[in-house]
C-alpha positions as a printed NumPy array, in Angstrom:
array([[133.449, 147.815, 100.363],
       [131.375, 148.443, 103.866],
       [132.424, 148.871, 107.018],
       [130.625, 149.597, 110.676],
       [131.975, 151.301, 113.714],
       [130.249, 150.586, 117.521],
       [130.982, 152.548, 120.497],
       [130.153, 150.091, 123.252],
       [130.735, 150.725, 127.472],
       [129.996, 154.433, 127.681],
       [131.948, 154.774, 124.981],
       [134.618, 153.371, 126.78 ],
       [135.215, 150.625, 124.375],
       [135.201, 151.264, 119.94 ],
       [134.492, 148.688, 117.67 ],
       [135.424, 148.831, 113.866],
       [135.069, 146.167, 110.762],
       [136.033, 146.727, 106.753],
       [135.247, 144.347, 104.71 ],
       [137.301, 146.166, 101.233],
       [136.193, 144.715,  97.594],
       [133.804, 141.843,  98.573],
       [132.781, 140.829,  95.038],
       [136.271, 140.923,  93.593],
       [135.776, 143.195,  90.908],
       [139.162, 145.468,  91.337],
       [141.769, 144.533,  88.755],
       [142.582, 144.82 ,  85.33 ],
       [141.209, 142.103,  83.832],
       [142.523, 142.519,  80.057],
       [145.438, 144.029,  78.676],
       [146.603, 143.772,  74.246],
       [149.194, 145.166,  73.028],
       [150.713, 144.386,  69.788],
       [154.478, 145.16 ,  69.867],
       [156.654, 144.34 ,  66.392],
       [153.614, 142.872,  64.735],
       [153.406, 140.452,  68.339],
       [149.566, 139.712,  69.994],
       [150.748, 139.889,  73.444],
       [147.538, 139.892,  76.311],
       [148.45 , 140.294,  79.74 ],
       [145.997, 139.486,  82.381],
       [146.655, 141.448,  85.696],
       [144.762, 140.235,  89.189],
       [145.817, 142.552,  92.368],
       [144.183, 141.722,  95.286],
       [142.477, 143.948,  97.019],
       [140.189, 141.793,  99.07 ],
       [140.519, 141.82 , 102.737],
       [138.669, 142.619, 106.165],
       [140.223, 143.761, 109.197],
       [138.372, 144.495, 112.77 ],
       [139.713, 146.481, 115.499],
       [139.364, 147.203, 118.436],
       [139.947, 149.746, 121.013],
       [139.405, 150.456, 124.934],
       [140.389, 153.403, 126.174],
       [141.357, 153.281, 129.963],
       [141.873, 155.419, 132.732],
       [140.155, 158.202, 134.565],
       [138.664, 159.804, 131.433],
       [138.05 , 163.105, 133.622],
       [141.774, 164.707, 134.342],
       [141.031, 166.919, 137.131],
       [143.526, 170.552, 135.918],
       [144.106, 173.128, 138.649],
       [144.873, 176.498, 137.496],
       [148.33 , 177.891, 138.774],
       [149.516, 181.396, 138.731],
       [153.316, 181.836, 137.832],
       [155.667, 184.505, 138.389],
       [155.492, 187.271, 140.782],
       [151.656, 188.859, 141.431],
       [152.442, 191.887, 142.022],
       [154.896, 192.18 , 138.926],
       [151.66 , 190.899, 136.631],
       [149.335, 193.405, 138.269],
       [151.529, 196.016, 136.803],
       [151.997, 194.493, 133.765],
       [148.058, 194.489, 133.195],
       [148.417, 190.351, 133.198],
       [145.667, 188.631, 135.168]])
């Protein structure tokens, strides 16, 4: 397996690449069983090979202007010890 990830354009875009089971070694090679005197040989090969390329682009304003808001009655907040 091999993979990498790279940020581009001041972390606005991200590119990732993943390749799995490049040497094609992830499989059950041979399985032998004897049932009622009959020998059975199985070879199971489920492919786990794949490549994945993903691109993520974050758009919009990264700096959100958050304003502090007062909720409720200021006098009531002072009386109860709130800020």
